[in-house]
Coordinates of C-alpha atoms in Angstrom, one line a residue:
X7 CA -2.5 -6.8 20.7
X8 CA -4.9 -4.3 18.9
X9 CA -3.5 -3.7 15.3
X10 CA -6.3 -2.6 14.2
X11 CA -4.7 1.2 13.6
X12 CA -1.7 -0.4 11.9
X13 CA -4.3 -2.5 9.7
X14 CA -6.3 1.0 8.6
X15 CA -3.0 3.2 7.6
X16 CA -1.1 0.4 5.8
X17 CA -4.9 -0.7 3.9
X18 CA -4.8 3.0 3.1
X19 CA -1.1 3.1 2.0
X20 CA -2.2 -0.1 -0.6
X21 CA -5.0 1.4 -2.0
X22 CA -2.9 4.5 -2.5
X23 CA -0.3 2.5 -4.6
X24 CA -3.1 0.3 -6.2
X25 CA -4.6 3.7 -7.3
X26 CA -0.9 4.1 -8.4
X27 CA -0.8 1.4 -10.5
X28 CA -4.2 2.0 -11.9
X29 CA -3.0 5.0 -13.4
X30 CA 0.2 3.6 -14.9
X31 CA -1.6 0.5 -16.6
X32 CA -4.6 2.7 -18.0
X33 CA -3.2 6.2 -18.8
X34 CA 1.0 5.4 -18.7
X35 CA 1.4 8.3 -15.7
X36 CA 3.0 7.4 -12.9
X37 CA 2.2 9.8 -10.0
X38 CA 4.8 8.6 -7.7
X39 CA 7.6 9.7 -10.4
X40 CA 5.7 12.7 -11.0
X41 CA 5.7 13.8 -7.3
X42 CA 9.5 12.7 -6.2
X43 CA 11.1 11.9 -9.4
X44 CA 11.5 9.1 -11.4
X45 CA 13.6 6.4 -9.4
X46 CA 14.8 8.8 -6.9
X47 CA 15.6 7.6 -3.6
X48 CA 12.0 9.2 -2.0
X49 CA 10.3 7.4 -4.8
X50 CA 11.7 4.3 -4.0
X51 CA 10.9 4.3 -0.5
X52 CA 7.2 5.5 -1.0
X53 CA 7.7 2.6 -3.5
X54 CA 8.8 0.1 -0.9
X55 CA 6.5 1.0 1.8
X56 CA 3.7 -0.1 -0.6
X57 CA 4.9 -3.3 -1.0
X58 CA 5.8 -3.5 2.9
X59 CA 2.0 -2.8 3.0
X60 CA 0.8 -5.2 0.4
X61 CA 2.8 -7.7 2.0
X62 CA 1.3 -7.2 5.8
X63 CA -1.6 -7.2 4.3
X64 CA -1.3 -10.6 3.8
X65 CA -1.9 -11.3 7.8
X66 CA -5.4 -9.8 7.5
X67 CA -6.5 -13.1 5.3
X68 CA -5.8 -15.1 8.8
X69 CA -7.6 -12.7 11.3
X70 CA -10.4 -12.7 8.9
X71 CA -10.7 -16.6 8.6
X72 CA -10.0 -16.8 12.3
X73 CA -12.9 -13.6 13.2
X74 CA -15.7 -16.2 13.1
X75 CA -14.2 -19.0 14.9
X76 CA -14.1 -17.2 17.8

């Protein structure tokens, strides 16, 4: 199966939120809050949806290792 679509949008979707958090730990402004409001139920979803990411993200470590075994 060719995830390669699913890999691109939900890398994109973490950087997003990495850029996120880059902006809360340097400057203390949290665009996510600013955009949908601070804890609101949008906010939290965008919120969860990064972590969904981060944590798919994970399988990419594997099919890396595994890309020159093949």
């Amino acid at each position: 199966m060719d995830s390669k679509w699913l890999d691109y949008i939900l890398l994109t979707v973490a950087i997003i939120g990495a850029i996120n958090w880059g902006l809360i730990g340097f400057f203390q402004f949290d665009l996510v809050a600013l955009l949908f409001g601070n804890m609101s139920m949008f906010s939290r979803i965008v919120y969860a949806i990064v972590g969904i990411a981060g944590i798919y993200l994970f399988t990419v470590f594997g099919r890396i290792g595994s890309m020159g075994k093949e």
